[in-house]
Structures are given as C-alpha cells and as structure tokens.
Amino acid sequence: MPEADNAEEKSYFEDIPQRNSAFFLKGAGAYDWGMQNRLARVFNPDSGKTVMLAVDHGYFMGPTSGLERIDLKIVPLVPYTDALFCTRGILRSVVPAATRTPNVLRASGGPSILKELSNEQIAMDMEDAVRLNSCGVGVQVFVGGEFETQSINNMTRLVDAGYRVGLPVLGVTAVGKDMVRDAKYFRLATRICAELGAQMVKTYYVPEGFETVTASCPVPIVMAGGKKLPEIDALTMAYRAVQEGAAGVDMGRNIFQSDSPVAMIQAVRKVVHEAMKPEHALELFRTLKSEFTQPVEA
Ligand code: 5RP
C-alpha cells in the first residue's frame, strides 16, 4: 500500500479550463479513442499525412517483381514507412515482431490473376487483426466490377467488425475492367467507400480533377502508386496528389521496383510530409542512391 498523500499544497490550476483538442484527421472527429489512436499511428499527427508501403501484391499475383524475397528487400525499408500494408502471412513469416512500424493488413482475397478478380471474399477475422496489433485492415472494392455488391458487402462487414474493436478499414478502389479511370469514376468509388463506413480510402491519381475526388470524399484519401514509372514521374504524381488533397500515399511498385527502394521511399517521404518539390526530391533520391548499397545477406 502506498502511504497516504497528505501534502497541503496541490496544483489544481482551477483557473485553467481543460482543453478539448479536435482530432487532426478529416472526418475522424467522432470516432472512439482506440480508432483515433490507431489512425494517429498510420497518419503522422504533425503533418497529417502518411507514407504507407504496399507489399500485398502476392495475395493475388504471387512473387511479384521486387517482392520475391520480402525478408531481404522489404524488411530494410520498414523503418522508413509510416505503415506497412501487407498480408498476415507475410507479417507473421518475415516481418520482425520487434518493429515499431504499424501494419495495415490486407483482409480480402480469393481469386488469383488467373480468375475474375472482383470475386473476392473476406480473407481474415478481425480478431486476428487485433492479435497482430494492426492499425487497420484493407479491402478491395470493385465498383462497376462483376462482383461489385459482394465486394462492397465484404467492406461493410469489415467496417462493422472493425467498430467492435476500434480498428479502421481502408477501402481500396479497384478499377473494374470496363470502367474508365477518371475523376468521375473515382468520385463515385471513393464516396461509396466512405458513405458505407470506410475510415480511409485508397485510390489512383488522375491528372484531371483529382482535387474533386479528395474534396467530395469525407474521409482521408491515400494515393495508390500503380505501375512502375520513372522516379521523377512517380515523385511528381505523389506531390500533385498531396497538393490536391490526398492525406498521403500507399505506394508499392514505384518504391520496391525502383533501382534504389531505400532512396526512393525517403524521397517520397520528403514529398508527402514536407511538400518537397519533385525535382528536389529526385536530387535527394540520386544522392541517397549513390550513398547506399542494400546489403543482401548470404
Ligand atoms: C492491389 C493493392 C495494392 O496494395 C496496391 O495497389 C499496390 O500498390 P501499387 O499499385 O503502388 O504497386 O491494393 O490492389
């Protein structure tokens, strides 16, 4: 038992009202503490942005170029990442549990690239996401796709399960085969995800009207990278997306298929968190690339 606290003088600061501070993230003011805290681990509260590293491609594509050995090529990037977007299989098998970097887990799956991709189902229990100390789960939503309703149902079921434990859901807008990738499509797809409960949405960048996509989506949008581009183009795309309202990026191939992934992720961080201009970020990329040789242990 601690001894009784008999101090005469205590500091109650009666004249200073307790301050209520607004939560920093768009649309997230009404969530419970655990949900907000997890979001504050994915998005940096100082910049309001995130650089997520997407390495979940194997869940339908197998050992994608650059991800053949996640232990050797991706684990060294984890310290530069705000949140690792991966499958639970990769997390358990190769990501050291001592990492301080939060994870967001791919929670939908089913078909491989050999089949109809929109025919996904929920691929993990929310209980396992809690067990893995996840800060979110991601689910593919195929607006306009053959299994549109099923994929939206996957998302809404995960949103309900997430609210039970305080875990946010990332709705990932997958482009249906016959849909045009334009602002009109992404306004539709991102808004559906948010209206049906996703606390964050991932979508592709479009050069025309991206600011209308971010403006009409009431929750944070993170930009997906898409296929590998020259570094200057990928940095420019990330810069524009953030300037036009994105709360960061969830990039994969444009980082891990770069000549120097560790240099590229640091350059992307500067663009996202510090609004560094793409040409300066490219210079930084080149400098870091010349300084760094990624060790591959035998
Ligand atoms: C797949 C995904 C991936 O995480 C993401 O699209 C891959 O990132 P990138 O396009 O930047 O390689 O959601 O549908």
PDB file of C-alpha atoms and ligand atoms in Angstrom:
ATOM      1  CA  MET A   1       0.000   0.000   0.000  1.00  0.00           C
ATOM      2  CA  PRO A   2       1.408   3.439  -0.845  1.00  0.00           C
ATOM      3  CA  GLU A   3       1.492   5.795   2.146  1.00  0.00           C
ATOM      4  CA  ALA A   4      -1.301   8.393   2.382  1.00  0.00           C
ATOM      5  CA  ASP A   5      -0.780  11.588   0.333  1.00  0.00           C
ATOM      6  CA  ASN A   6      -1.085  14.325   2.964  1.00  0.00           C
ATOM      7  CA  ALA A   7       0.505  17.170   1.010  1.00  0.00           C
ATOM      8  CA  GLU A   8      -1.039  20.516   1.923  1.00  0.00           C
ATOM      9  CA  GLU A   9      -0.258  22.199  -1.358  1.00  0.00           C
ATOM     10  CA  LYS A  10      -1.655  20.671  -4.558  1.00  0.00           C
ATOM     11  CA  SER A  11      -1.823  22.103  -8.053  1.00  0.00           C
ATOM     12  CA  TYR A  12      -5.322  22.100  -9.466  1.00  0.00           C
ATOM     13  CA  PHE A  13      -4.910  25.068 -11.832  1.00  0.00           C
ATOM     14  CA  GLU A  14      -8.560  25.951 -11.151  1.00  0.00           C
ATOM     15  CA  ASP A  15      -8.329  28.970 -13.455  1.00  0.00           C
ATOM     16  CA  ILE A  16      -7.230  26.921 -16.497  1.00  0.00           C
ATOM     17  CA  PRO A  17     -10.104  25.077 -18.167  1.00  0.00           C
ATOM     18  CA  GLN A  18      -9.272  21.628 -19.505  1.00  0.00           C
ATOM     19  CA  ARG A  19      -8.790  21.911 -23.238  1.00  0.00           C
ATOM     20  CA  ASN A  20     -10.585  19.661 -25.704  1.00  0.00           C
ATOM     21  CA  SER A  21      -8.480  19.293 -28.818  1.00  0.00           C
ATOM     22  CA  ALA A  22     -10.008  18.336 -32.145  1.00  0.00           C
ATOM     23  CA  PHE A  23      -8.681  15.158 -33.745  1.00  0.00           C
ATOM     24  CA  PHE A  24      -6.472  16.135 -36.677  1.00  0.00           C
ATOM     25  CA  LEU A  25      -7.769  13.793 -39.367  1.00  0.00           C
ATOM     26  CA  LYS A  26     -10.537  14.600 -41.836  1.00  0.00           C
ATOM     27  CA  GLY A  27     -13.902  13.089 -40.904  1.00  0.00           C
ATOM     28  CA  ALA A  28     -12.476  11.289 -37.880  1.00  0.00           C
ATOM     29  CA  GLY A  29     -13.642  13.535 -35.026  1.00  0.00           C
ATOM     30  CA  ALA A  30     -16.468  11.295 -33.871  1.00  0.00           C
ATOM     31  CA  TYR A  31     -14.575   8.011 -33.575  1.00  0.00           C
ATOM     32  CA  ASP A  32     -13.756   6.312 -30.291  1.00  0.00           C
ATOM     33  CA  TRP A  33     -10.307   6.692 -28.701  1.00  0.00           C
ATOM     34  CA  GLY A  34      -8.918   3.372 -29.930  1.00  0.00           C
ATOM     35  CA  MET A  35      -9.932   4.042 -33.533  1.00  0.00           C
ATOM     36  CA  GLN A  36      -8.432   7.546 -33.417  1.00  0.00           C
ATOM     37  CA  ASN A  37      -5.263   6.275 -31.781  1.00  0.00           C
ATOM     38  CA  ARG A  38      -4.786   3.635 -34.472  1.00  0.00           C
ATOM     39  CA  LEU A  39      -5.354   6.260 -37.188  1.00  0.00           C
ATOM     40  CA  ALA A  40      -2.814   8.502 -35.454  1.00  0.00           C
ATOM     41  CA  ARG A  41      -0.271   5.706 -35.808  1.00  0.00           C
ATOM     42  CA  VAL A  42      -0.939   5.366 -39.550  1.00  0.00           C
ATOM     43  CA  PHE A  43      -1.110   9.142 -40.230  1.00  0.00           C
ATOM     44  CA  ASN A  44       1.571  11.344 -38.690  1.00  0.00           C
ATOM     45  CA  PRO A  45      -0.239  13.843 -36.429  1.00  0.00           C
ATOM     46  CA  ASP A  46       2.365  16.551 -37.213  1.00  0.00           C
ATOM     47  CA  SER A  47       1.928  16.506 -40.996  1.00  0.00           C
ATOM     48  CA  GLY A  48      -1.497  14.829 -41.115  1.00  0.00           C
ATOM     49  CA  LYS A  49      -0.040  12.557 -43.823  1.00  0.00           C
ATOM     50  CA  THR A  50       1.178   9.005 -44.281  1.00  0.00           C
ATOM     51  CA  VAL A  51       3.628   7.092 -46.425  1.00  0.00           C
ATOM     52  CA  MET A  52       2.318   3.557 -46.430  1.00  0.00           C
ATOM     53  CA  LEU A  53       4.324   0.886 -48.227  1.00  0.00           C
ATOM     54  CA  ALA A  54       2.091  -1.556 -50.139  1.00  0.00           C
ATOM     55  CA  VAL A  55       3.634  -5.013 -50.436  1.00  0.00           C
ATOM     56  CA  ASP A  56       0.454  -7.108 -50.535  1.00  0.00           C
ATOM     57  CA  HIS A  57       0.611  -7.894 -54.277  1.00  0.00           C
ATOM     58  CA  GLY A  58       1.419 -11.570 -53.657  1.00  0.00           C
ATOM     59  CA  TYR A  59      -2.104 -12.200 -52.381  1.00  0.00           C
ATOM     60  CA  PHE A  60      -3.301 -12.496 -55.982  1.00  0.00           C
ATOM     61  CA  MET A  61      -0.114 -12.164 -58.106  1.00  0.00           C
ATOM     62  CA  GLY A  62       2.322 -14.467 -56.312  1.00  0.00           C
ATOM     63  CA  PRO A  63       6.004 -13.419 -56.085  1.00  0.00           C
ATOM     64  CA  THR A  64       5.749 -10.067 -57.888  1.00  0.00           C
ATOM     65  CA  SER A  65       8.985  -8.463 -59.213  1.00  0.00           C
ATOM     66  CA  GLY A  66      10.701  -6.782 -56.289  1.00  0.00           C
ATOM     67  CA  LEU A  67       8.800  -8.873 -53.744  1.00  0.00           C
ATOM     68  CA  GLU A  68      10.428 -12.244 -54.439  1.00  0.00           C
ATOM     69  CA  ARG A  69      12.223 -12.019 -51.066  1.00  0.00           C
ATOM     70  CA  ILE A  70      10.390  -9.688 -48.742  1.00  0.00           C
ATOM     71  CA  ASP A  71      12.768 -10.600 -45.909  1.00  0.00           C
ATOM     72  CA  LEU A  72      15.763  -9.311 -47.873  1.00  0.00           C
ATOM     73  CA  LYS A  73      14.318  -6.450 -49.900  1.00  0.00           C
ATOM     74  CA  ILE A  74      11.378  -5.035 -47.959  1.00  0.00           C
ATOM     75  CA  VAL A  75      12.213  -5.503 -44.284  1.00  0.00           C
ATOM     76  CA  PRO A  76      15.091  -2.933 -44.601  1.00  0.00           C
ATOM     77  CA  LEU A  77      12.501  -0.362 -45.793  1.00  0.00           C
ATOM     78  CA  VAL A  78      10.178  -0.839 -42.829  1.00  0.00           C
ATOM     79  CA  PRO A  79      11.856   1.820 -40.621  1.00  0.00           C
ATOM     80  CA  TYR A  80      11.169   4.449 -43.331  1.00  0.00           C
ATOM     81  CA  THR A  81       7.484   3.521 -43.565  1.00  0.00           C
ATOM     82  CA  ASP A  82       4.591   5.050 -41.622  1.00  0.00           C
ATOM     83  CA  ALA A  83       2.545   1.853 -42.021  1.00  0.00           C
ATOM     84  CA  LEU A  84       3.260  -1.416 -43.794  1.00  0.00           C
ATOM     85  CA  PHE A  85       0.351  -2.648 -45.942  1.00  0.00           C
ATOM     86  CA  CYS A  86       0.788  -6.402 -46.221  1.00  0.00           C
ATOM     87  CA  THR A  87      -0.912  -9.758 -45.723  1.00  0.00           C
ATOM     88  CA  ARG A  88      -0.979 -11.521 -42.393  1.00  0.00           C
ATOM     89  CA  GLY A  89       1.053 -14.356 -43.955  1.00  0.00           C
ATOM     90  CA  ILE A  90       3.961 -12.033 -44.756  1.00  0.00           C
ATOM     91  CA  LEU A  91       3.664 -10.226 -41.434  1.00  0.00           C
ATOM     92  CA  ARG A  92       3.931 -13.432 -39.421  1.00  0.00           C
ATOM     93  CA  SER A  93       6.536 -15.140 -41.558  1.00  0.00           C
ATOM     94  CA  VAL A  94       9.081 -12.399 -42.255  1.00  0.00           C
ATOM     95  CA  VAL A  95       8.390  -9.081 -40.508  1.00  0.00           C
ATOM     96  CA  PRO A  96      10.195  -8.921 -37.143  1.00  0.00           C
ATOM     97  CA  ALA A  97       7.703  -8.522 -34.302  1.00  0.00           C
ATOM     98  CA  ALA A  98      10.112  -6.070 -32.649  1.00  0.00           C
ATOM     99  CA  THR A  99       9.309  -3.473 -35.313  1.00  0.00           C
ATOM    100  CA  ARG A 100       7.813  -0.175 -34.136  1.00  0.00           C
ATOM    101  CA  THR A 101       6.163   0.348 -37.541  1.00  0.00           C
ATOM    102  CA  PRO A 102       2.394  -0.233 -37.537  1.00  0.00           C
ATOM    103  CA  ASN A 103       0.764  -2.588 -40.002  1.00  0.00           C
ATOM    104  CA  VAL A 104      -2.436  -2.383 -42.021  1.00  0.00           C
ATOM    105  CA  LEU A 105      -3.471  -5.839 -43.170  1.00  0.00           C
ATOM    106  CA  ARG A 106      -4.935  -6.943 -46.471  1.00  0.00           C
ATOM    107  CA  ALA A 107      -8.206  -8.536 -45.386  1.00  0.00           C
ATOM    108  CA  SER A 108      -9.825  -9.517 -48.699  1.00  0.00           C
ATOM    109  CA  GLY A 109      -8.792 -12.087 -51.258  1.00  0.00           C
ATOM    110  CA  GLY A 110      -9.704 -15.256 -53.071  1.00  0.00           C
ATOM    111  CA  PRO A 111      -9.193 -15.132 -56.825  1.00  0.00           C
ATOM    112  CA  SER A 112      -5.730 -15.185 -58.411  1.00  0.00           C
ATOM    113  CA  ILE A 113      -4.785 -13.286 -61.569  1.00  0.00           C
ATOM    114  CA  LEU A 114      -5.996 -16.390 -63.436  1.00  0.00           C
ATOM    115  CA  LYS A 115      -9.616 -15.717 -62.435  1.00  0.00           C
ATOM    116  CA  GLU A 116     -12.190 -12.932 -62.105  1.00  0.00           C
ATOM    117  CA  LEU A 117     -10.512 -10.594 -59.649  1.00  0.00           C
ATOM    118  CA  SER A 118     -13.661  -8.957 -58.312  1.00  0.00           C
ATOM    119  CA  ASN A 119     -14.846 -12.279 -56.873  1.00  0.00           C
ATOM    120  CA  GLU A 120     -13.141 -11.613 -53.529  1.00  0.00           C
ATOM    121  CA  GLN A 121     -14.264 -12.560 -50.061  1.00  0.00           C
ATOM    122  CA  ILE A 122     -13.221 -11.502 -46.606  1.00  0.00           C
ATOM    123  CA  ALA A 123      -9.919 -13.282 -46.025  1.00  0.00           C
ATOM    124  CA  MET A 124      -9.322 -12.865 -42.294  1.00  0.00           C
ATOM    125  CA  ASP A 125     -11.103 -12.387 -38.974  1.00  0.00           C
ATOM    126  CA  MET A 126     -10.956  -9.026 -37.255  1.00  0.00           C
ATOM    127  CA  GLU A 127      -9.872 -10.945 -34.158  1.00  0.00           C
ATOM    128  CA  ASP A 128      -6.650 -11.883 -35.949  1.00  0.00           C
ATOM    129  CA  ALA A 129      -6.009  -8.244 -36.870  1.00  0.00           C
ATOM    130  CA  VAL A 130      -6.280  -7.375 -33.176  1.00  0.00           C
ATOM    131  CA  ARG A 131      -3.974 -10.285 -32.301  1.00  0.00           C
ATOM    132  CA  LEU A 132      -1.436  -8.921 -34.800  1.00  0.00           C
ATOM    133  CA  ASN A 133      -1.645  -5.445 -33.252  1.00  0.00           C
ATOM    134  CA  SER A 134      -2.838  -3.999 -36.561  1.00  0.00           C
ATOM    135  CA  CYS A 135      -3.788  -0.369 -37.023  1.00  0.00           C
ATOM    136  CA  GLY A 136      -6.225  -1.105 -39.835  1.00  0.00           C
ATOM    137  CA  VAL A 137      -7.362  -3.565 -42.469  1.00  0.00           C
ATOM    138  CA  GLY A 138      -7.689  -3.043 -46.212  1.00  0.00           C
ATOM    139  CA  VAL A 139     -10.360  -4.423 -48.513  1.00  0.00           C
ATOM    140  CA  GLN A 140     -10.740  -4.210 -52.287  1.00  0.00           C
ATOM    141  CA  VAL A 141     -13.952  -2.586 -53.578  1.00  0.00           C
ATOM    142  CA  PHE A 142     -14.817  -3.235 -57.230  1.00  0.00           C
ATOM    143  CA  VAL A 143     -17.301  -0.502 -58.123  1.00  0.00           C
ATOM    144  CA  GLY A 144     -18.589  -1.366 -61.607  1.00  0.00           C
ATOM    145  CA  GLY A 145     -16.993  -4.815 -61.433  1.00  0.00           C
ATOM    146  CA  GLU A 146     -18.780  -8.141 -61.903  1.00  0.00           C
ATOM    147  CA  PHE A 147     -18.905  -8.811 -58.140  1.00  0.00           C
ATOM    148  CA  GLU A 148     -19.459  -5.200 -57.121  1.00  0.00           C
ATOM    149  CA  THR A 149     -22.116  -5.898 -54.462  1.00  0.00           C
ATOM    150  CA  GLN A 150     -20.153  -8.790 -52.940  1.00  0.00           C
ATOM    151  CA  SER A 151     -17.025  -6.668 -52.622  1.00  0.00           C
ATOM    152  CA  ILE A 152     -18.964  -3.817 -51.036  1.00  0.00           C
ATOM    153  CA  ASN A 153     -20.551  -6.295 -48.663  1.00  0.00           C
ATOM    154  CA  ASN A 154     -17.044  -7.501 -47.715  1.00  0.00           C
ATOM    155  CA  MET A 155     -16.177  -3.919 -46.819  1.00  0.00           C
ATOM    156  CA  THR A 156     -19.296  -3.180 -44.793  1.00  0.00           C
ATOM    157  CA  ARG A 157     -18.896  -6.400 -42.805  1.00  0.00           C
ATOM    158  CA  LEU A 158     -15.304  -5.487 -42.010  1.00  0.00           C
ATOM    159  CA  VAL A 159     -16.387  -1.962 -41.017  1.00  0.00           C
ATOM    160  CA  ASP A 160     -18.880  -3.458 -38.532  1.00  0.00           C
ATOM    161  CA  ALA A 161     -16.263  -5.865 -37.197  1.00  0.00           C
ATOM    162  CA  GLY A 162     -13.743  -3.006 -37.004  1.00  0.00           C
ATOM    163  CA  TYR A 163     -16.064  -0.813 -34.939  1.00  0.00           C
ATOM    164  CA  ARG A 164     -16.422  -3.644 -32.410  1.00  0.00           C
ATOM    165  CA  VAL A 165     -12.687  -3.471 -31.676  1.00  0.00           C
ATOM    166  CA  GLY A 166     -11.741   0.085 -32.706  1.00  0.00           C
ATOM    167  CA  LEU A 167      -9.928  -0.832 -35.908  1.00  0.00           C
ATOM    168  CA  PRO A 168     -10.268   1.327 -39.064  1.00  0.00           C
ATOM    169  CA  VAL A 169     -10.913  -0.024 -42.565  1.00  0.00           C
ATOM    170  CA  LEU A 170      -9.132   1.108 -45.725  1.00  0.00           C
ATOM    171  CA  GLY A 171     -11.451   0.805 -48.752  1.00  0.00           C
ATOM    172  CA  VAL A 172      -9.286   0.160 -51.821  1.00  0.00           C
ATOM    173  CA  THR A 173     -10.921   1.226 -55.079  1.00  0.00           C
ATOM    174  CA  ALA A 174     -10.105  -1.396 -57.701  1.00  0.00           C
ATOM    175  CA  VAL A 175     -10.795  -0.368 -61.257  1.00  0.00           C
ATOM    176  CA  GLY A 176     -13.305  -2.652 -62.973  1.00  0.00           C
ATOM    177  CA  LYS A 177     -12.279  -3.918 -66.392  1.00  0.00           C
ATOM    178  CA  ASP A 178     -14.673  -1.718 -68.353  1.00  0.00           C
ATOM    179  CA  MET A 179     -14.526   1.392 -66.214  1.00  0.00           C
ATOM    180  CA  VAL A 180     -12.606   4.450 -67.330  1.00  0.00           C
ATOM    181  CA  ARG A 181     -10.045   5.671 -64.795  1.00  0.00           C
ATOM    182  CA  ASP A 182     -11.154   9.263 -64.486  1.00  0.00           C
ATOM    183  CA  ALA A 183     -12.199  11.668 -61.769  1.00  0.00           C
ATOM    184  CA  LYS A 184     -15.874  10.886 -62.314  1.00  0.00           C
ATOM    185  CA  TYR A 185     -15.271   7.181 -61.649  1.00  0.00           C
ATOM    186  CA  PHE A 186     -13.095   7.813 -58.604  1.00  0.00           C
ATOM    187  CA  ARG A 187     -15.537  10.331 -57.124  1.00  0.00           C
ATOM    188  CA  LEU A 188     -18.162   7.606 -57.348  1.00  0.00           C
ATOM    189  CA  ALA A 189     -15.994   4.784 -55.982  1.00  0.00           C
ATOM    190  CA  THR A 190     -14.339   6.707 -53.138  1.00  0.00           C
ATOM    191  CA  ARG A 191     -17.594   8.290 -52.000  1.00  0.00           C
ATOM    192  CA  ILE A 192     -19.306   4.876 -51.896  1.00  0.00           C
ATOM    193  CA  CYS A 193     -16.497   3.521 -49.715  1.00  0.00           C
ATOM    194  CA  ALA A 194     -16.745   6.465 -47.302  1.00  0.00           C
ATOM    195  CA  GLU A 195     -20.540   6.549 -47.184  1.00  0.00           C
ATOM    196  CA  LEU A 196     -20.602   2.862 -46.314  1.00  0.00           C
ATOM    197  CA  GLY A 197     -18.177   3.328 -43.458  1.00  0.00           C
ATOM    198  CA  ALA A 198     -14.547   3.055 -44.596  1.00  0.00           C
ATOM    199  CA  GLN A 199     -12.489   5.356 -42.375  1.00  0.00           C
ATOM    200  CA  MET A 200      -9.832   5.800 -45.103  1.00  0.00           C
ATOM    201  CA  VAL A 201      -9.867   5.212 -48.856  1.00  0.00           C
ATOM    202  CA  LYS A 202      -7.128   4.327 -51.298  1.00  0.00           C
ATOM    203  CA  THR A 203      -7.425   5.373 -54.917  1.00  0.00           C
ATOM    204  CA  TYR A 204      -5.372   6.105 -58.020  1.00  0.00           C
ATOM    205  CA  TYR A 205      -4.249   9.559 -59.102  1.00  0.00           C
ATOM    206  CA  VAL A 206      -5.838  11.143 -62.157  1.00  0.00           C
ATOM    207  CA  PRO A 207      -4.268  14.247 -63.703  1.00  0.00           C
ATOM    208  CA  GLU A 208      -7.622  15.922 -64.382  1.00  0.00           C
ATOM    209  CA  GLY A 209      -9.893  16.687 -61.425  1.00  0.00           C
ATOM    210  CA  PHE A 210      -8.190  14.751 -58.641  1.00  0.00           C
ATOM    211  CA  GLU A 211      -8.969  17.640 -56.253  1.00  0.00           C
ATOM    212  CA  THR A 212     -12.693  16.959 -56.835  1.00  0.00           C
ATOM    213  CA  VAL A 213     -12.137  13.340 -55.748  1.00  0.00           C
ATOM    214  CA  THR A 214     -10.465  14.363 -52.483  1.00  0.00           C
ATOM    215  CA  ALA A 215     -12.938  17.199 -51.856  1.00  0.00           C
ATOM    216  CA  SER A 216     -16.014  15.017 -52.258  1.00  0.00           C
ATOM    217  CA  CYS A 217     -14.683  12.172 -50.100  1.00  0.00           C
ATOM    218  CA  PRO A 218     -15.368  12.928 -46.412  1.00  0.00           C
ATOM    219  CA  VAL A 219     -12.508  10.736 -45.109  1.00  0.00           C
ATOM    220  CA  PRO A 220      -8.756  10.768 -45.894  1.00  0.00           C
ATOM    221  CA  ILE A 221      -7.647   9.532 -49.292  1.00  0.00           C
ATOM    222  CA  VAL A 222      -4.289   7.855 -49.848  1.00  0.00           C
ATOM    223  CA  MET A 223      -2.934   7.560 -53.353  1.00  0.00           C
ATOM    224  CA  ALA A 224      -2.033   4.154 -54.813  1.00  0.00           C
ATOM    225  CA  GLY A 225       1.085   4.196 -56.955  1.00  0.00           C
ATOM    226  CA  GLY A 226       0.145   1.911 -59.847  1.00  0.00           C
ATOM    227  CA  LYS A 227       2.612   0.506 -62.341  1.00  0.00           C
ATOM    228  CA  LYS A 228       6.290   1.457 -62.198  1.00  0.00           C
ATOM    229  CA  LEU A 229       7.104   4.889 -63.622  1.00  0.00           C
ATOM    230  CA  PRO A 230      10.409   6.753 -63.919  1.00  0.00           C
ATOM    231  CA  GLU A 231      11.261   8.136 -60.456  1.00  0.00           C
ATOM    232  CA  ILE A 232      10.604  11.770 -61.421  1.00  0.00           C
ATOM    233  CA  ASP A 233       7.116  10.872 -62.666  1.00  0.00           C
ATOM    234  CA  ALA A 234       6.263   8.901 -59.520  1.00  0.00           C
ATOM    235  CA  LEU A 235       7.512  11.738 -57.292  1.00  0.00           C
ATOM    236  CA  THR A 236       5.558  14.280 -59.338  1.00  0.00           C
ATOM    237  CA  MET A 237       2.407  12.183 -59.086  1.00  0.00           C
ATOM    238  CA  ALA A 238       2.782  11.868 -55.285  1.00  0.00           C
ATOM    239  CA  TYR A 239       3.464  15.613 -54.987  1.00  0.00           C
ATOM    240  CA  ARG A 240       0.410  16.559 -57.018  1.00  0.00           C
ATOM    241  CA  ALA A 241      -1.839  14.091 -55.197  1.00  0.00           C
ATOM    242  CA  VAL A 242      -0.891  15.567 -51.820  1.00  0.00           C
ATOM    243  CA  GLN A 243      -1.134  19.172 -53.066  1.00  0.00           C
ATOM    244  CA  GLU A 244      -4.578  18.292 -54.425  1.00  0.00           C
ATOM    245  CA  GLY A 245      -5.847  16.986 -51.102  1.00  0.00           C
ATOM    246  CA  ALA A 246      -4.574  13.430 -50.565  1.00  0.00           C
ATOM    247  CA  ALA A 247      -3.569  12.563 -46.988  1.00  0.00           C
ATOM    248  CA  GLY A 248      -0.565  10.645 -48.275  1.00  0.00           C
ATOM    249  CA  VAL A 249       0.270   7.610 -50.346  1.00  0.00           C
ATOM    250  CA  ASP A 250       0.142   3.837 -50.175  1.00  0.00           C
ATOM    251  CA  MET A 251       2.741   3.060 -52.845  1.00  0.00           C
ATOM    252  CA  GLY A 252       4.170  -0.276 -53.859  1.00  0.00           C
ATOM    253  CA  ARG A 253       5.852  -0.876 -57.213  1.00  0.00           C
ATOM    254  CA  ASN A 254       7.106   2.689 -57.596  1.00  0.00           C
ATOM    255  CA  ILE A 255       9.101   2.143 -54.435  1.00  0.00           C
ATOM    256  CA  PHE A 256      10.101  -1.519 -54.349  1.00  0.00           C
ATOM    257  CA  GLN A 257      10.768  -1.774 -58.126  1.00  0.00           C
ATOM    258  CA  SER A 258      12.948   1.345 -58.080  1.00  0.00           C
ATOM    259  CA  ASP A 259      16.723   0.962 -58.668  1.00  0.00           C
ATOM    260  CA  SER A 260      17.083   2.024 -55.052  1.00  0.00           C
ATOM    261  CA  PRO A 261      13.964   1.385 -52.957  1.00  0.00           C
ATOM    262  CA  VAL A 262      15.557   2.765 -49.782  1.00  0.00           C
ATOM    263  CA  ALA A 263      16.396   6.047 -51.550  1.00  0.00           C
ATOM    264  CA  MET A 264      13.008   6.232 -53.227  1.00  0.00           C
ATOM    265  CA  ILE A 265      10.988   5.780 -50.044  1.00  0.00           C
ATOM    266  CA  GLN A 266      12.973   8.568 -48.366  1.00  0.00           C
ATOM    267  CA  ALA A 267      12.377  10.869 -51.338  1.00  0.00           C
ATOM    268  CA  VAL A 268       8.643  10.068 -51.254  1.00  0.00           C
ATOM    269  CA  ARG A 269       8.600  10.879 -47.526  1.00  0.00           C
ATOM    270  CA  LYS A 270      10.001  14.355 -48.195  1.00  0.00           C
ATOM    271  CA  VAL A 271       7.381  14.989 -50.876  1.00  0.00           C
ATOM    272  CA  VAL A 272       4.498  13.792 -48.702  1.00  0.00           C
ATOM    273  CA  HIS A 273       5.441  15.085 -45.254  1.00  0.00           C
ATOM    274  CA  GLU A 274       7.408  18.222 -46.173  1.00  0.00           C
ATOM    275  CA  ALA A 275       5.957  19.206 -49.585  1.00  0.00           C
ATOM    276  CA  MET A 276       9.403  18.939 -51.160  1.00  0.00           C
ATOM    277  CA  LYS A 277       9.224  19.756 -54.886  1.00  0.00           C
ATOM    278  CA  PRO A 278       9.627  16.669 -57.136  1.00  0.00           C
ATOM    279  CA  GLU A 279      12.852  17.930 -58.795  1.00  0.00           C
ATOM    280  CA  HIS A 280      14.476  18.380 -55.364  1.00  0.00           C
ATOM    281  CA  ALA A 281      13.188  15.005 -54.230  1.00  0.00           C
ATOM    282  CA  LEU A 282      14.758  13.472 -57.340  1.00  0.00           C
ATOM    283  CA  GLU A 283      18.101  15.051 -56.417  1.00  0.00           C
ATOM    284  CA  LEU A 284      17.738  13.608 -52.934  1.00  0.00           C
ATOM    285  CA  PHE A 285      16.899  10.205 -54.440  1.00  0.00           C
ATOM    286  CA  ARG A 286      20.060  10.308 -56.582  1.00  0.00           C
ATOM    287  CA  THR A 287      22.252  11.335 -53.660  1.00  0.00           C
ATOM    288  CA  LEU A 288      20.866   8.652 -51.365  1.00  0.00           C
ATOM    289  CA  LYS A 289      21.075   6.054 -54.122  1.00  0.00           C
ATOM    290  CA  SER A 290      24.767   6.800 -54.678  1.00  0.00           C
ATOM    291  CA  GLU A 291      25.429   6.503 -50.929  1.00  0.00           C
ATOM    292  CA  PHE A 292      23.521   3.330 -50.247  1.00  0.00           C
ATOM    293  CA  THR A 293      24.079  -0.239 -51.345  1.00  0.00           C
ATOM    294  CA  GLN A 294      21.463  -2.553 -49.958  1.00  0.00           C
ATOM    295  CA  PRO A 295      23.151  -5.456 -48.173  1.00  0.00           C
ATOM    296  CA  VAL A 296      21.941  -8.909 -49.145  1.00  0.00           C
ATOM    297  CA  GLU A 297      22.945 -11.456 -46.578  1.00  0.00           C
ATOM    298  CA  ALA A 298      24.023 -14.859 -47.818  1.00  0.00           C
TER     299      ALA A 298
HETATM  300  C1  5RP B   1      -3.761  -4.092 -55.001  1.00  0.00           C
HETATM  301  C2  5RP B   1      -3.488  -3.092 -53.952  1.00  0.00           C
HETATM  302  C3  5RP B   1      -2.102  -2.823 -53.731  1.00  0.00           C
HETATM  303  O1  5RP B   1      -1.806  -2.637 -52.383  1.00  0.00           O
HETATM  304  C4  5RP B   1      -1.674  -1.601 -54.438  1.00  0.00           C
HETATM  305  O2  5RP B   1      -2.477  -1.201 -55.495  1.00  0.00           O
HETATM  306  C5  5RP B   1      -0.371  -1.826 -54.941  1.00  0.00           C
HETATM  307  O3  5RP B   1       0.336  -0.700 -54.910  1.00  0.00           O
HETATM  308  P1  5RP B   1       0.987  -0.172 -56.252  1.00  0.00           P
HETATM  309  O4  5RP B   1      -0.120  -0.020 -57.267  1.00  0.00           O
HETATM  310  O5  5RP B   1       1.545   1.148 -55.810  1.00  0.00           O
HETATM  311  O6  5RP B   1       2.035  -1.157 -56.659  1.00  0.00           O
HETATM  312  O7  5RP B   1      -4.294  -2.547 -53.303  1.00  0.00           O
HETATM  313  O8  5RP B   1      -4.975  -3.976 -55.493  1.00  0.00           O
END
